[in-house]
mmCIF file of C-alpha atoms in Angstrom:
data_model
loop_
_atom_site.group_PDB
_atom_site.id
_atom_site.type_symbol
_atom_site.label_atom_id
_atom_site.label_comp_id
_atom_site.label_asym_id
_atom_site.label_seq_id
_atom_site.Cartn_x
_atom_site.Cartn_y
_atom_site.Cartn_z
ATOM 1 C CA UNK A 30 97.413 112.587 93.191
ATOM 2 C CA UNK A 31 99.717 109.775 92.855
ATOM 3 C CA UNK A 32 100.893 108.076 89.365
ATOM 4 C CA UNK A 33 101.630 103.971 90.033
ATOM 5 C CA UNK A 34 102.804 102.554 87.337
ATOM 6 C CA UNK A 35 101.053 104.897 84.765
ATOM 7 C CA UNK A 36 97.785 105.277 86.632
ATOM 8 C CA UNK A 37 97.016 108.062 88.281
ATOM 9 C CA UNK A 38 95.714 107.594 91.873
ATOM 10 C CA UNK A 39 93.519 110.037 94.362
ATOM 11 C CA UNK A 40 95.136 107.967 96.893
ATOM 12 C CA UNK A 41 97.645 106.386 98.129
ATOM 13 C CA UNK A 42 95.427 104.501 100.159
ATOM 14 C CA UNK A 43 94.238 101.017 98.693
ATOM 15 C CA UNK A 44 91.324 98.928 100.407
ATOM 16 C CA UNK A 45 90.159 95.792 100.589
ATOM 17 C CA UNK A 46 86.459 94.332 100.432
ATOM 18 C CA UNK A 47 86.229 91.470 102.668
ATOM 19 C CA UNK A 48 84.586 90.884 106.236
ATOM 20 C CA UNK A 49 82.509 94.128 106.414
ATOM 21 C CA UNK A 50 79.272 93.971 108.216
ATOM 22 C CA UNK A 51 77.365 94.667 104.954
ATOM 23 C CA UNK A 52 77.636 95.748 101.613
ATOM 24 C CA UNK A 53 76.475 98.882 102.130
ATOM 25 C CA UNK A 54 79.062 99.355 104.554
ATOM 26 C CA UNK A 55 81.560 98.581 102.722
ATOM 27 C CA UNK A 56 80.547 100.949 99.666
ATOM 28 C CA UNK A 57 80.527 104.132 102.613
ATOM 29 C CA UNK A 58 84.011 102.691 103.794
ATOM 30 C CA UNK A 59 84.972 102.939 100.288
ATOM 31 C CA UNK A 60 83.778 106.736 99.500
ATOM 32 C CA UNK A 61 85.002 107.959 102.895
ATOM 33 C CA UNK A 62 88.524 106.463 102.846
ATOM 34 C CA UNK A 63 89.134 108.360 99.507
ATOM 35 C CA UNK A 64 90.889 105.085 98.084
ATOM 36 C CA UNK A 65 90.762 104.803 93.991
ATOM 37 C CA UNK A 66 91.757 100.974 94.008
ATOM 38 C CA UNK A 67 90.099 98.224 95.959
ATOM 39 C CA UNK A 68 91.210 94.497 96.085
ATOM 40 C CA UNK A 69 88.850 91.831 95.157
ATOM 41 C CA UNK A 70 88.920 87.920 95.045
ATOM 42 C CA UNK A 71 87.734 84.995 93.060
ATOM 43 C CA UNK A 72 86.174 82.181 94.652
ATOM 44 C CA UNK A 73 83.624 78.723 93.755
ATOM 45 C CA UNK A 74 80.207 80.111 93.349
ATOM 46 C CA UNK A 75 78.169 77.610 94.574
ATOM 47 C CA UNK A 76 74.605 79.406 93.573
ATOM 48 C CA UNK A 77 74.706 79.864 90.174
ATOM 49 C CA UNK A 78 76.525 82.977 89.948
ATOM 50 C CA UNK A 79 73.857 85.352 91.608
ATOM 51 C CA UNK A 80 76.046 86.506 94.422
ATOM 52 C CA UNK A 81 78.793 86.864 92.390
ATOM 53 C CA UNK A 82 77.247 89.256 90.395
ATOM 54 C CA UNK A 83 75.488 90.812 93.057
ATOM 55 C CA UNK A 84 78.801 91.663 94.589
ATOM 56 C CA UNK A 85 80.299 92.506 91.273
ATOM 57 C CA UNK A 86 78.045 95.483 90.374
ATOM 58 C CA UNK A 87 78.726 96.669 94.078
ATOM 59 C CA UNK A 88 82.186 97.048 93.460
ATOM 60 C CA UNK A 89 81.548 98.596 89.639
ATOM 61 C CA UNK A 90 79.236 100.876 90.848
ATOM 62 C CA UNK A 91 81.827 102.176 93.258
ATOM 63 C CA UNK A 92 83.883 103.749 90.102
ATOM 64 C CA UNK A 93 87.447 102.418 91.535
ATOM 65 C CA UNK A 94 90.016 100.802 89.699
ATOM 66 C CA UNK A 95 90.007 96.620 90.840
ATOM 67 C CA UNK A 96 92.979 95.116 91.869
ATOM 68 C CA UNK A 97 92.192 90.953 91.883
ATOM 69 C CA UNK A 98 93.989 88.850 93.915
ATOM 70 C CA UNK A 99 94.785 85.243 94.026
ATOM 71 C CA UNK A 100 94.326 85.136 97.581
ATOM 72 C CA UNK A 101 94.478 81.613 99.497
ATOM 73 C CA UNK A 102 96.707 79.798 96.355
ATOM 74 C CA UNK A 103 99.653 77.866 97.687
ATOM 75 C CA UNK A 104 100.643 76.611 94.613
ATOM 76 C CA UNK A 105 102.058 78.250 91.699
ATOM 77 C CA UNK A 106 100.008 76.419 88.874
ATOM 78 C CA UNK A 107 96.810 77.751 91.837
ATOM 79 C CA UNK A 108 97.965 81.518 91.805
ATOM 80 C CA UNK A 109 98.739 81.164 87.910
ATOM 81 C CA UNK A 110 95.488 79.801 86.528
ATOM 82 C CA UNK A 111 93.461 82.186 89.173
ATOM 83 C CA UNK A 112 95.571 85.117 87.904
ATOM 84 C CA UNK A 113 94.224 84.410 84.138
ATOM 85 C CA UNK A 114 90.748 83.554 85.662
ATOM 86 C CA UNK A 115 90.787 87.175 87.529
ATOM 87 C CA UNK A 116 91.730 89.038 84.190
ATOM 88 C CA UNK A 117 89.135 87.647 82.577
ATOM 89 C CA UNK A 118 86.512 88.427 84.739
ATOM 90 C CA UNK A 119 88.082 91.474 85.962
ATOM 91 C CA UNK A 120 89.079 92.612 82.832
ATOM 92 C CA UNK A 121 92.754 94.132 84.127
ATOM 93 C CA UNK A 122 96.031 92.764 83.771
ATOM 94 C CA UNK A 123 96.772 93.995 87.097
ATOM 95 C CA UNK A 124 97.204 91.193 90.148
ATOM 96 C CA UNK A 125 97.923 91.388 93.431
ATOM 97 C CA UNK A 126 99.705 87.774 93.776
ATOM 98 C CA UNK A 127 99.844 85.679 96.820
ATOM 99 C CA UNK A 128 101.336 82.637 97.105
ATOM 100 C CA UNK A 129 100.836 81.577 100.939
ATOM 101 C CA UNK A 130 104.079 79.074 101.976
ATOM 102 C CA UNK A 131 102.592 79.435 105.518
ATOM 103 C CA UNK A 132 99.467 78.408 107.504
ATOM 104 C CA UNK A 133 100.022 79.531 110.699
ATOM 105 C CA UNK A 134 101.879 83.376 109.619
ATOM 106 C CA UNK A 135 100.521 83.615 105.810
ATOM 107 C CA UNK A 136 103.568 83.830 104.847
ATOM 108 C CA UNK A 137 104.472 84.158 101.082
ATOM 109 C CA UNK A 138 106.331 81.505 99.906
ATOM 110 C CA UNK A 139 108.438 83.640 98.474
ATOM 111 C CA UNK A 140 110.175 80.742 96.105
ATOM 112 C CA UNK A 141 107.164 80.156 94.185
ATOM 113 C CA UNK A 142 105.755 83.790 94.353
ATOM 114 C CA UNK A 143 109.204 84.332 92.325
ATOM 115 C CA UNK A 144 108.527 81.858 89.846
ATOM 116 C CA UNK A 145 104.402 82.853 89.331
ATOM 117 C CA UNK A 146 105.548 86.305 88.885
ATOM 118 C CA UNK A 147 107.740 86.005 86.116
ATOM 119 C CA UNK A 148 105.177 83.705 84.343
ATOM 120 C CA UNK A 149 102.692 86.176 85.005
ATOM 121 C CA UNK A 150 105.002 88.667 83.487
ATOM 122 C CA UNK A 151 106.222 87.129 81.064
ATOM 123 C CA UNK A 152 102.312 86.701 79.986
ATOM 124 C CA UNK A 153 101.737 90.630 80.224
ATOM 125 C CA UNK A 154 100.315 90.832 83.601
ATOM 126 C CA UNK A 155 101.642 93.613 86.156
ATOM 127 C CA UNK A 156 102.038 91.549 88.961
ATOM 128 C CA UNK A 157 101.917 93.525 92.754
ATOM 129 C CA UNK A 158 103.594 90.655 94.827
ATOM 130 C CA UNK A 159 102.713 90.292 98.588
ATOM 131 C CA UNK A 160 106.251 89.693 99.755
ATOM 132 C CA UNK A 161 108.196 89.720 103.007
ATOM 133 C CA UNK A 162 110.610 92.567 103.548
ATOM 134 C CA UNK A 163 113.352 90.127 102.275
ATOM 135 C CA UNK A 164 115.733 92.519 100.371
ATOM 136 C CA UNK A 165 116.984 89.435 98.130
ATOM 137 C CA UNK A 166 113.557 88.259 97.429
ATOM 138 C CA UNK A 167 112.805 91.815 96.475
ATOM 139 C CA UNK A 168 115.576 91.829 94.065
ATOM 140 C CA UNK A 169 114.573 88.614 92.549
ATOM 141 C CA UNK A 170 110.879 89.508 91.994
ATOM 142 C CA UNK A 171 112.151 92.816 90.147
ATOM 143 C CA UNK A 172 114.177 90.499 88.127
ATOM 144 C CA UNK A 173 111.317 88.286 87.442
ATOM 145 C CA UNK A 174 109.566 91.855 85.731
ATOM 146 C CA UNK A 175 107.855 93.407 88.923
ATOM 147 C CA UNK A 176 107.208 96.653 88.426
ATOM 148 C CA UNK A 177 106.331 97.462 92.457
ATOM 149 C CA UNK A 178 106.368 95.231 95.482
ATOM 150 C CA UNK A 179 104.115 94.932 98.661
ATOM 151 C CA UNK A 180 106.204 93.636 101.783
ATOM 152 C CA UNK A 181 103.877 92.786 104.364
ATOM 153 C CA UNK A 182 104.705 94.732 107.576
ATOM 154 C CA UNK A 183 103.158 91.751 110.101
ATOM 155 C CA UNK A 184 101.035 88.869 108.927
ATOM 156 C CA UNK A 185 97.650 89.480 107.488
ATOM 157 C CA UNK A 186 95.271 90.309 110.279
ATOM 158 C CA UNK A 187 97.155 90.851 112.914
ATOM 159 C CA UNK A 188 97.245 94.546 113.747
ATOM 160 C CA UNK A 189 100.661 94.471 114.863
ATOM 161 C CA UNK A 190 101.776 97.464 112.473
ATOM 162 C CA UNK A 191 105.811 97.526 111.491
ATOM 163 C CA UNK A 192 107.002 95.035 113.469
ATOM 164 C CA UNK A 193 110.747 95.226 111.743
ATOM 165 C CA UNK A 194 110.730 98.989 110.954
ATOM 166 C CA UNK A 195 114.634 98.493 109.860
ATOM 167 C CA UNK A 196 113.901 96.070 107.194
ATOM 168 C CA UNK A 197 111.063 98.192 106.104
ATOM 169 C CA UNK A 198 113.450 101.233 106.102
ATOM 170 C CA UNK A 199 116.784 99.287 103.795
ATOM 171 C CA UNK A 200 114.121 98.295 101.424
ATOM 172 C CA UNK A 201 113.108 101.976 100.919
ATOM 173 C CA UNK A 202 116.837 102.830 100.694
ATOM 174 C CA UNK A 203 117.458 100.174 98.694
ATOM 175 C CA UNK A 204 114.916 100.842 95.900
ATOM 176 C CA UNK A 205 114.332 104.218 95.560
ATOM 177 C CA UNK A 206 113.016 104.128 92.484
ATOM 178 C CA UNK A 207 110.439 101.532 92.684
ATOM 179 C CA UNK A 208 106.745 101.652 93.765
ATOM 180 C CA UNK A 209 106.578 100.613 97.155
ATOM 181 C CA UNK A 210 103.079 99.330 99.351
ATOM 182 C CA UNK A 211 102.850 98.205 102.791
ATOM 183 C CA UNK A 212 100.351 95.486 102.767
ATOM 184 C CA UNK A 213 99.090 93.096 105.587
ATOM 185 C CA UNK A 214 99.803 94.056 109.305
ATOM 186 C CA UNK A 215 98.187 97.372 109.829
ATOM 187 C CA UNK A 216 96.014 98.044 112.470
ATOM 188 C CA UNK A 217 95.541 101.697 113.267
ATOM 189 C CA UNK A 218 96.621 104.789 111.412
ATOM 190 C CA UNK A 219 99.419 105.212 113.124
ATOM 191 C CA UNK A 220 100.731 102.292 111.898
ATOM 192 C CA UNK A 221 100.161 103.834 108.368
ATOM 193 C CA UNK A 222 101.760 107.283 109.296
ATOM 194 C CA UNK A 223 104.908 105.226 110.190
ATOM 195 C CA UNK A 224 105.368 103.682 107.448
ATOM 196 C CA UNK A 225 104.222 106.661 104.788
ATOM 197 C CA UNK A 226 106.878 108.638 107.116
ATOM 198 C CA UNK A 227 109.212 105.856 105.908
ATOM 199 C CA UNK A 228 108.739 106.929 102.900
ATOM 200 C CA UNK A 229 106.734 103.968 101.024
ATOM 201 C CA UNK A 230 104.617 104.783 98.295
ATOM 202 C CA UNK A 231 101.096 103.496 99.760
ATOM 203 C CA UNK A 232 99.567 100.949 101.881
ATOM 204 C CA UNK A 233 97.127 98.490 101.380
ATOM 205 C CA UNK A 234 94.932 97.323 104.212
ATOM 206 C CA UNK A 235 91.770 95.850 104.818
ATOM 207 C CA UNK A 236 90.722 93.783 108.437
ATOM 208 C CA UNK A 237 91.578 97.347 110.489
ATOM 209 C CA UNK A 238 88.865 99.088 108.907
ATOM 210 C CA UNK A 239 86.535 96.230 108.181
ATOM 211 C CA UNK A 240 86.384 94.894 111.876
ATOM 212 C CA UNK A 241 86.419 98.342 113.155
ATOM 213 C CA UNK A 242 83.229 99.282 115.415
ATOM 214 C CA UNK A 243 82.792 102.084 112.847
ATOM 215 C CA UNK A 244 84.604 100.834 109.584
ATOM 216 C CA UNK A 245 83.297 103.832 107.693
ATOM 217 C CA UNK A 246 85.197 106.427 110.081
ATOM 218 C CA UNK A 247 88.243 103.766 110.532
ATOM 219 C CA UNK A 248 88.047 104.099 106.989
ATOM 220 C CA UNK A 249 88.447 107.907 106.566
ATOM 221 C CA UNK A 250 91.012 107.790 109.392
ATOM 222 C CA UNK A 251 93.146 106.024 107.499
ATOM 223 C CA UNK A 252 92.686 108.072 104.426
ATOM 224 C CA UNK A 253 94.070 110.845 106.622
ATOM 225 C CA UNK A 254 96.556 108.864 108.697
ATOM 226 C CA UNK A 255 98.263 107.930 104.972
ATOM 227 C CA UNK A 256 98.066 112.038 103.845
ATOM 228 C CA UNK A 257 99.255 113.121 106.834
ATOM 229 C CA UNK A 258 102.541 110.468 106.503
ATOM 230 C CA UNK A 259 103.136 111.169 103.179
ATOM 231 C CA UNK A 260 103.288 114.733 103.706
ATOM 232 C CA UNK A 261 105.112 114.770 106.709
ATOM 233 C CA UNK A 262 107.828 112.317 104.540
ATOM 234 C CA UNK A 263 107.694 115.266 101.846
ATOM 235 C CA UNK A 264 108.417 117.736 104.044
ATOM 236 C CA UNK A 265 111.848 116.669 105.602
ATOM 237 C CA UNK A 266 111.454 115.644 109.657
ATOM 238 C CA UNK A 267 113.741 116.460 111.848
ATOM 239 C CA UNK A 268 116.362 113.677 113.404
ATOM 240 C CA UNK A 269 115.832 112.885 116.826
ATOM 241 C CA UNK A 270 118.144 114.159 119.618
ATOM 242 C CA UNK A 271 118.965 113.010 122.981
ATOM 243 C CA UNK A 272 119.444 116.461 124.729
ATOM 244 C CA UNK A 273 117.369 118.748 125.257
ATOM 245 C CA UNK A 274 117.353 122.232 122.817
ATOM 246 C CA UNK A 275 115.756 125.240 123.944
ATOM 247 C CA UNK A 276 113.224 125.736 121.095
ATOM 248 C CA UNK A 277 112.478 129.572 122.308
ATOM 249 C CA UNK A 278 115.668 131.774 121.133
ATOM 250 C CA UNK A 279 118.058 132.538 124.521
ATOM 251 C CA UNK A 280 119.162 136.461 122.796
ATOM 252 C CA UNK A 281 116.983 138.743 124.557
ATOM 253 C CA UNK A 282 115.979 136.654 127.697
ATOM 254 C CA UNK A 283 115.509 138.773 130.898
ATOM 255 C CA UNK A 284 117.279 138.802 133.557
ATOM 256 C CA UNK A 285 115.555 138.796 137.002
ATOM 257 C CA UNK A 286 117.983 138.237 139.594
ATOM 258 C CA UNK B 17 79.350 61.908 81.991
ATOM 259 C CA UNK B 18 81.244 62.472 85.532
ATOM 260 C CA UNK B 19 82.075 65.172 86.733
ATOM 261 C CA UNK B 20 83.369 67.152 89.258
ATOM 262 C CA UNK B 21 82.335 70.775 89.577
ATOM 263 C CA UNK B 22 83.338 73.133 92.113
ATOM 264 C CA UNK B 23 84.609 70.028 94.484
ATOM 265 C CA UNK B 24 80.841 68.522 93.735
ATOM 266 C CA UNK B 25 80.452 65.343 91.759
ATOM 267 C CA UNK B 26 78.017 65.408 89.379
ATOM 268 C CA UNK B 27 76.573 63.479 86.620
ATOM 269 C CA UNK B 28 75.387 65.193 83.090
ATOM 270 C CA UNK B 29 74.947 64.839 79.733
ATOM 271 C CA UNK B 30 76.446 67.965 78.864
ATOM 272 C CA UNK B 31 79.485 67.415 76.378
ATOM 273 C CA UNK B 32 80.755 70.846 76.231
ATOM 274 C CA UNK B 33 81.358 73.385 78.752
ATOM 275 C CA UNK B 34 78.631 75.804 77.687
ATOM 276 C CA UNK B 35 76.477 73.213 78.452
ATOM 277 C CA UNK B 36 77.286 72.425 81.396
ATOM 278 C CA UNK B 37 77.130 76.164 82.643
ATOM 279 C CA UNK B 38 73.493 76.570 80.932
ATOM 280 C CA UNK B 39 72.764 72.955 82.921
ATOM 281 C CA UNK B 40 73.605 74.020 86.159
ATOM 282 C CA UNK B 41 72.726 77.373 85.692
ATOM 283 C CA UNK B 42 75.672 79.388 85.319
ATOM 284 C CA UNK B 43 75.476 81.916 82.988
ATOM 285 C CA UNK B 44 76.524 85.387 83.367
ATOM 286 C CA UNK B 45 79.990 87.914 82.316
ATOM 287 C CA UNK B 46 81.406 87.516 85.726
ATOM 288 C CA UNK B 47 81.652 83.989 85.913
ATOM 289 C CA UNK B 48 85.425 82.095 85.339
ATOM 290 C CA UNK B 49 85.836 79.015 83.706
ATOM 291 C CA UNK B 50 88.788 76.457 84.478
ATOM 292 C CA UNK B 51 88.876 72.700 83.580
ATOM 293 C CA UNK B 52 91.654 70.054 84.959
ATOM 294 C CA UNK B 53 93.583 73.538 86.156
ATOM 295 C CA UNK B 54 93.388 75.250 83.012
ATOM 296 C CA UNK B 55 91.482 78.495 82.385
ATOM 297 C CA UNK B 56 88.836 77.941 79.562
ATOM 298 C CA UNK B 57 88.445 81.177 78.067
ATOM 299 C CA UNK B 58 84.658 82.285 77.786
ATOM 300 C CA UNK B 59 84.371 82.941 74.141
ATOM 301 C CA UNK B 60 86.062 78.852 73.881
ATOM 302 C CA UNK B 61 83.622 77.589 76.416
ATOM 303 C CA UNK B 62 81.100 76.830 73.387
ATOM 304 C CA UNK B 63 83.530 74.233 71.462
ATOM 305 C CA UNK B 64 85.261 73.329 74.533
ATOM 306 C CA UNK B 65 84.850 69.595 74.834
ATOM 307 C CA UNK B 66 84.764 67.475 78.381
ATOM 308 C CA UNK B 67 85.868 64.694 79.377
ATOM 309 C CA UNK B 68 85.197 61.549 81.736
ATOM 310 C CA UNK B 69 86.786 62.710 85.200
ATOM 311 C CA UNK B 70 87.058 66.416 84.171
ATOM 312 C CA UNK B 71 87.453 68.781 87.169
ATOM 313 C CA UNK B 72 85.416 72.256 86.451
ATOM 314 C CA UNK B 73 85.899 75.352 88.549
ATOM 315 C CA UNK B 74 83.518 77.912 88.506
ATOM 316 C CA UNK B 75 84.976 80.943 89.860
ATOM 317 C CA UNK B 76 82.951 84.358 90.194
ATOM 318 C CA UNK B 77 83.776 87.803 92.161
ATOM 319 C CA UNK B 78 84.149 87.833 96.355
ATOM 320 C CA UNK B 79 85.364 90.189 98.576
ATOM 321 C CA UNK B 80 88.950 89.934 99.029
ATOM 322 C CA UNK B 81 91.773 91.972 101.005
#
């Protein structure tokens, strides 16, 4: 169980919906990961609405909480107005909020992602801001009213996994208090044990298991791989050395010679 | 009237934005409505009033990550 921001969560594990091979897929990635919050995106419906809907009583039918996104917006007025849009048809006040300063990396451009989130705020929303690991950026969004942040870890899609573990690890230390989720970057669950072991609150992730061969068991092994980091963070690991310690007690040993 | 709807240009005699949806055949709970950048909320899309040159998106749910 984990409580974000007054919700309570079977997972720390959050999934998104795009690129699977089918809907059905998708729904079996969603059951076997064990997730309780998938992301979900607004776009021009060019047929009348029917695949919108079609999609939309997927995703209900699922019985997970929706996070929206304002995905592909590189304006602030953009992420704004598709924020308000998503609530609306979402009916949550939650957003995930991305404002993309970058074609080439996705990057957030993290000037106006500052200035949509306290507008968002401001109008009751509880903004989750894909941000870099930017400590100063971080401090400025929690000024702006954020609640939690999501640093990326690499650019969306990529599969690199932490790339700058250190930044990653001084924005744990420096907020210890607030929510935090990995998003964008991962690629295999180890990726996710790393950064649960780093003590982050969750990750969110979506290409890895979607373009898996087998998204459904990608799915599940992530499910685990974020458990198994989380638990291992709770239970205290042990520093590394560069010697070697006997680990079987010397008292007692025979002596042969 | 034009229009332009969804990037589309189009040509109606709708003068509200309910109409329009019903005209183009839009209806539904899941559907968004925004005009010149602007959400219109659904329950004002009946006395919302458009203009010559109005942009309209029409925004419904997609997968997203």
């Amino acid at each position: 169980m984990f409580d974000l921001l007054g919700t309570t969560l079977l997972s720390r594990l959050l999934l998104g919906t795009a690129q699977y091979p089918s809907p059905a897929i998708l729904a079996d990635a969603v059951k076997a990961s064990g997730t309780s919050v998938v992301t979900v995106s607004l776009r021009r419906e060019m047929a009348g609405g029917r695949a919108g809907e079609q999609f939309w009583s997927l995703i209900r039918s699922l019985g997970v909480k929706i996070l929206p996104n304002t995905a592909g917006c590189h304006s602030v007025k953009e992420a704004v107005t598709t924020a308000k849009m998503a609530r609306e048809v979402f009916g949550t006040g939650w957003i995930k909020l991305e404002v993309i300063g970058n074609h080439d990396t996705l990057q957030p451009d993290v000037f106006g992602l500052v200035e949509a989130a306290r507008i968002l705020c401001e109008d009751g929303f509880t903004v989750f801001p894909y941000t870099t690991d930017d400590l100063v950026v971080a401090e400025r969004l929690l000024e702006a009213g954020c609640k939690v942040l999501m640093p990326w870890c690499a650019p969306i899609g990529s599969a690199l996994g932490p790339v700058n573990i250190m930044a990653l690890r001084s924005m744990r230390g420096h907020f210890p208090g607030v929510p935090l989720i990995v998003d964008a970057g991962l690629g295999r669950p180890s990726h996710a044990v790393t950064v649960m072991e780093l003590g982050f609150d969750a990750v969110l992730l979506n290409t890895a298991v979607a373009k898996a061969a087998d998204p459904v068991g990608m799915a599940r092994a992530f499910g685990k791989a974020v458990d198994a980091g989380r638990e291992a963070f709770c239970s205290g690991m042990i520093e590394p050395r560069d010697v070697a310690v006997p680990s079987t007690p010397t008292i007692g040993r025979p002596i042969f010679s | 009237m034009k229009l332009t709807v969804n990037g589309e240009a189009h040509e109606v005699a709708a003068t509200t934005l309910a109409e329009l949806l019903a005209v183009l055949d839009y209806e539904g709970d899941w559907l968004a409505t925004a005009v010149n950048s602007d959400l219109v909320h659904k329950a004002k899309r009946a006395e919302f009033q458009l203009s010559d040159g109005d942009r309209i998106e029409i925004l419904s749910p997609m997968q997203g990550g």
